[in-house]
């Protein structure tokens, strides 16, 4: 692999950057791979990456219908946190957060993980109690969080109006090592690292059928031909139900459009990520200077990745109330991403009824933060048949009633 | 240097001078000027700095697509960054500052990035800044953040107000140029209701600037006549200064009206957001001119040819004394001719086409202008201002053939239809090779619910760039709308334009065609974001060949103009680097809004007190007058406690509890949900909703009921009263009222629609007051009017009657363990009842209590609270509420789910009471630890605190909690570490701390 560094950039500058090669290959699909991952988003690529890094499984293809990183990896609001309430959630999100800390160095690609701190505002007595409980749980889970006072909230985020007439800020759950990262770079960096390990990342290749024999997966049909495999990982977020249908099983998943927007860029005025769940909105400022804003998902199921306006109004209203100065900023762009929601709002990382076929989906509105940890667990599951991080997230938990419900800790789509 | 001419300027009024300030300097312009035209007129060519390299920049366009001339406008609570100078009307006293520089616009240290540009190509930051690890957050990123961004953030809350309009109309026509006016006129003449909006502050679009003649008259005269005719029609609404921001599913359109964007607005809203439902939408949004990619095409003084014409004709401003024209099409000759006729020098028309034959070039030739065919610009000379151009063969590699001194360059790479709105909602594009642009494919329009297209394009927005074609296209668009809406055409006949013929353009995506790396690294595509031809080629070289990858890697099209100027040129460069045709590369996605809109306008009036209107009980004002400390609960506010002079919150709560337990307390319970369920099937319906059997409840009686979700989890609780054989009144929690009402309706409407049941939410119809405590009956008897003795109204009964002359319904229910009546009166009489209770009970010690006292008293009694003991993961069986689950019913919501293996697992955490050994209060939300850690290294736990309070009744801490096999383990001591790890030991006890036999409530 061509190593990236300041020195390399300087060297290339002297020859007009003619020496840079492709970040990842553009291979033709082979007839057979040991393992095929469907979906070259963050989760799929991270799965492939850890299969190679941790388990030496490198005869791997990652198949992508469109362009890699073009689903929710490329359209989320880049928040990374692990202040979850339930043990299984805290474990996988904290693993993920910890992996983000060193990702840039691990894959020699600057994903710009910035632990600028995430705060979730408590604006009702009920929320205060909920976040105090989360802080208690996090302390036992090894997740560094604390419940902070309104004054500390104001110090950390001076543009926040803590004395709003409707919902004064009563405190916040603060995770100092939460933050943001550059979403596209996560997909690109992983794709480059996978490609470097000899894996094939194949774009513009849509899966049309899953092949099996005697209950065991044997391969997939794609728009670029048949590809055989011994193991199949389905990691396609919004379209998981479509793939599961091809593989012959059903998922407890609904797909809805989650709405987001950015403002025009301004000079830095907000160092932390703020989530205001009572009023339903969250905001951070990107390195480019845009205020990155999200809030609600559409109330109906669909697959169109389009922005709708009702939730945008609700979210902006909430944030103008919380951050009065943004009233005179302008919305630059709004968009929607299709999120796959399970009944308990927790993911599925599981074996499936089809032998050799594994699924990783259901991250709903919180998938970006989970990318490295999700890949870590999924790779372990596919390589070893079990993973402690994935253990609770089985598909059959819905039949057993063994839900991992985070609704008490996160009342907002995030 | 740019200059105001002594004459000309159809939009300005030279008799009205407006004074304004720019970067602290006093300036003057004319009424009708934009900020950009005023600055140009004052010789201020330098207007801003670019995003990445801090290059000096001047205005390049004449509309809201401007990427360079962004300003901070206003002061204090009216300051707004990133205003587009060409779309900012000048007003008296306007204050503007340029952006993204330090210490000043003229001397910006950030410009050092220009010198380093070679080391900062597309995506360089992904390849570096990774060592040492901590430096990203503490060194690199703060530096990058400071140098990025554009304007400075506003500091104060916005002083202006905003509002929303909602309208329905048959047709919205977007764009008040000649095509939009034509389409609007034809639709209106046919009798349709029409809304015509135009983002500019005048009608007519480009035609009057271009000297078009329509039906034998100058375009301006035709525009004036048409607008007058439209204004006279009752079925037409006209709005200037109103931009269509986005088109959404099912004909939903968002329009953004800048009503009074100035400080002296005398109360008018600053912006108005129109939320429009239209049966058909006509986009007559015109076209935007493309820049040409030649080296140093970003130097101030290089402008779009159409913009040069606009400034000249509209504002009497010339960008320079000597303007070189560079083009690949005939249209730019109009600029050359206009400049020449204004007496300005046009040293050369540099035309990339080898053969030049059109009528406009011929006219230019006859005026004596020099035309250089097959020629391109090798490089623009100058730093903060154009000083000349070096010319070369367009087909060559940039060898300079001659140099021409000039102070402005007018460039035209052809025109691209504005396809954004068409594309927002799924309209598809086709590549028009002849005109080298994407245009809407009429066969693949955005479709509505009926599967038919609901957007029609008209004029230049369709790709019909010339005025004659635009008018006939607009007439055809109107025809399509009329056909779609089954309307017959009116009498008006479509207008015709007379324009000279134009020769085809030659696609030119790079100038010169074989430019080397040195030149390519100086050809700007995206001006604001500093994306150059070399960057897009580098992206392709590194495998970022998907148009979305190239965009994201280089940031092409991600600036505040969202690629309006740069996109097509960038796509062409990418296509060339890939070896593909442009249509194979495709476009990036067009997203709303078309031009950025203020957050204030999106929020509308919903701010401050109107953000979420507070719901008030009939007693709200009384509470406020009595020192209520408020707690938001849903949209209500409830008194948390009533503070007396000099009293702390805890003291007040304790006082209220002790008084209620020994005398009598009053609680405003009006916020509790009150939902009437009525009909022959009401009992059957409630049997499905509640875990209890409600159909057997006797008229006159009350029953405490539990509601579960389909997944079996407890979602709400409350007392149900049977009012008559077919009528039940269901009380819900305060926060649950609307949710439960919707839940009921959903099941009724989607699953049991044949059942005869009707539901009404009467929450606000009644004031409800809980009269609680041993002296409650005494107090009520003093009011008189009905028999409230134990025999007449036993525990869990209700009765209608009068109290103190007021019509009441009295429920004998208790959430505190005391003798308790909940009294409902019509909302309008709530205050009267409350006042009577206070006055009659003065000597009994009557005293109101708030929600915290309510919570403590119910916890003392071991009553669960939805949201405390439940969190969406708890089933009634966890809470020892099996008694409330009917065993006789075949089904209820949640029954099947509660039979799942994990739900019946004896290892579930179940409800107990907890008492610390020291008597202290357990920390909120604390967990009971077990031995060791799990496979993920987390401390094992065996229970948690759900409610914890100081009980003044018992003078010690009490708590409820869910504990592994809890009720089997009474007497065991658990350890609950605080967040800091300090252990707190607590014993498992019964959750009923007060009056375990229930003797006090049933007296």
PDB file of C-alpha atoms in Angstrom, chain B residues 660-661 665 667 672 702-704 717-719 731 768-774 776 794-797 810-823 849 854 857-859 861-864 883 994-995 998-1003:
ATOM      1  CA  UNK B 660     -51.828  15.890  53.672  1.00  0.00           C
ATOM      2  CA  UNK B 661     -51.210  12.847  55.819  1.00  0.00           C
ATOM      3  CA  UNK B 665     -54.284  18.377  50.886  1.00  0.00           C
ATOM      4  CA  UNK B 667     -53.923  18.423  44.198  1.00  0.00           C
ATOM      5  CA  UNK B 672     -54.833  13.512  33.976  1.00  0.00           C
ATOM      6  CA  UNK B 702     -64.123   2.311  39.312  1.00  0.00           C
ATOM      7  CA  UNK B 703     -61.299  -0.074  38.527  1.00  0.00           C
ATOM      8  CA  UNK B 704     -57.547   0.479  38.309  1.00  0.00           C
ATOM      9  CA  UNK B 717     -52.248   2.944  33.884  1.00  0.00           C
ATOM     10  CA  UNK B 718     -55.243   4.688  35.368  1.00  0.00           C
ATOM     11  CA  UNK B 719     -58.675   4.354  36.851  1.00  0.00           C
ATOM     12  CA  UNK B 731     -58.194   8.035  33.125  1.00  0.00           C
ATOM     13  CA  UNK B 768     -60.215  17.630  38.521  1.00  0.00           C
ATOM     14  CA  UNK B 769     -59.199  18.211  42.106  1.00  0.00           C
ATOM     15  CA  UNK B 770     -57.985  15.546  44.495  1.00  0.00           C
ATOM     16  CA  UNK B 771     -59.055  16.199  48.075  1.00  0.00           C
ATOM     17  CA  UNK B 772     -56.773  14.006  50.135  1.00  0.00           C
ATOM     18  CA  UNK B 773     -56.249  13.293  53.810  1.00  0.00           C
ATOM     19  CA  UNK B 774     -58.043  12.253  56.971  1.00  0.00           C
ATOM     20  CA  UNK B 776     -61.117  15.218  53.358  1.00  0.00           C
ATOM     21  CA  UNK B 794     -67.627   3.456  49.068  1.00  0.00           C
ATOM     22  CA  UNK B 795     -63.974   3.147  48.079  1.00  0.00           C
ATOM     23  CA  UNK B 796     -63.606   2.687  44.309  1.00  0.00           C
ATOM     24  CA  UNK B 797     -67.036   4.078  43.649  1.00  0.00           C
ATOM     25  CA  UNK B 810     -66.816  12.460  42.672  1.00  0.00           C
ATOM     26  CA  UNK B 811     -64.494   9.462  42.393  1.00  0.00           C
ATOM     27  CA  UNK B 812     -63.442   7.693  45.571  1.00  0.00           C
ATOM     28  CA  UNK B 813     -59.976   6.701  44.524  1.00  0.00           C
ATOM     29  CA  UNK B 814     -56.647   7.189  46.201  1.00  0.00           C
ATOM     30  CA  UNK B 815     -53.087   7.452  44.948  1.00  0.00           C
ATOM     31  CA  UNK B 816     -51.699   8.417  48.332  1.00  0.00           C
ATOM     32  CA  UNK B 817     -53.125   5.819  50.680  1.00  0.00           C
ATOM     33  CA  UNK B 818     -55.268   8.422  52.402  1.00  0.00           C
ATOM     34  CA  UNK B 819     -58.991   8.954  52.408  1.00  0.00           C
ATOM     35  CA  UNK B 820     -59.302  10.641  49.056  1.00  0.00           C
ATOM     36  CA  UNK B 821     -61.877  12.033  46.656  1.00  0.00           C
ATOM     37  CA  UNK B 822     -61.173  13.155  43.129  1.00  0.00           C
ATOM     38  CA  UNK B 823     -63.723  15.724  42.105  1.00  0.00           C
ATOM     39  CA  UNK B 849     -49.549  19.983  47.257  1.00  0.00           C
ATOM     40  CA  UNK B 854     -47.713  13.184  45.048  1.00  0.00           C
ATOM     41  CA  UNK B 857     -46.780   9.655  48.926  1.00  0.00           C
ATOM     42  CA  UNK B 858     -47.426   7.107  46.214  1.00  0.00           C
ATOM     43  CA  UNK B 859     -43.950   5.637  46.787  1.00  0.00           C
ATOM     44  CA  UNK B 861     -47.615   3.428  49.597  1.00  0.00           C
ATOM     45  CA  UNK B 862     -45.785   1.249  47.071  1.00  0.00           C
ATOM     46  CA  UNK B 863     -47.814   2.448  44.100  1.00  0.00           C
ATOM     47  CA  UNK B 864     -45.946   2.320  40.812  1.00  0.00           C
ATOM     48  CA  UNK B 883     -53.797  -9.338  40.258  1.00  0.00           C
ATOM     49  CA  UNK B 994     -47.025   3.085  54.695  1.00  0.00           C
ATOM     50  CA  UNK B 995     -50.252   1.613  55.949  1.00  0.00           C
ATOM     51  CA  UNK B 998     -54.817  -0.099  53.497  1.00  0.00           C
ATOM     52  CA  UNK B 999     -56.838   0.995  56.485  1.00  0.00           C
ATOM     53  CA  UNK B1000     -56.531   4.698  55.902  1.00  0.00           C
ATOM     54  CA  UNK B1001     -57.892   4.956  52.404  1.00  0.00           C
ATOM     55  CA  UNK B1002     -60.998   2.848  52.994  1.00  0.00           C
ATOM     56  CA  UNK B1003     -62.623   4.676  55.869  1.00  0.00           C
TER      57      UNK B1003
END
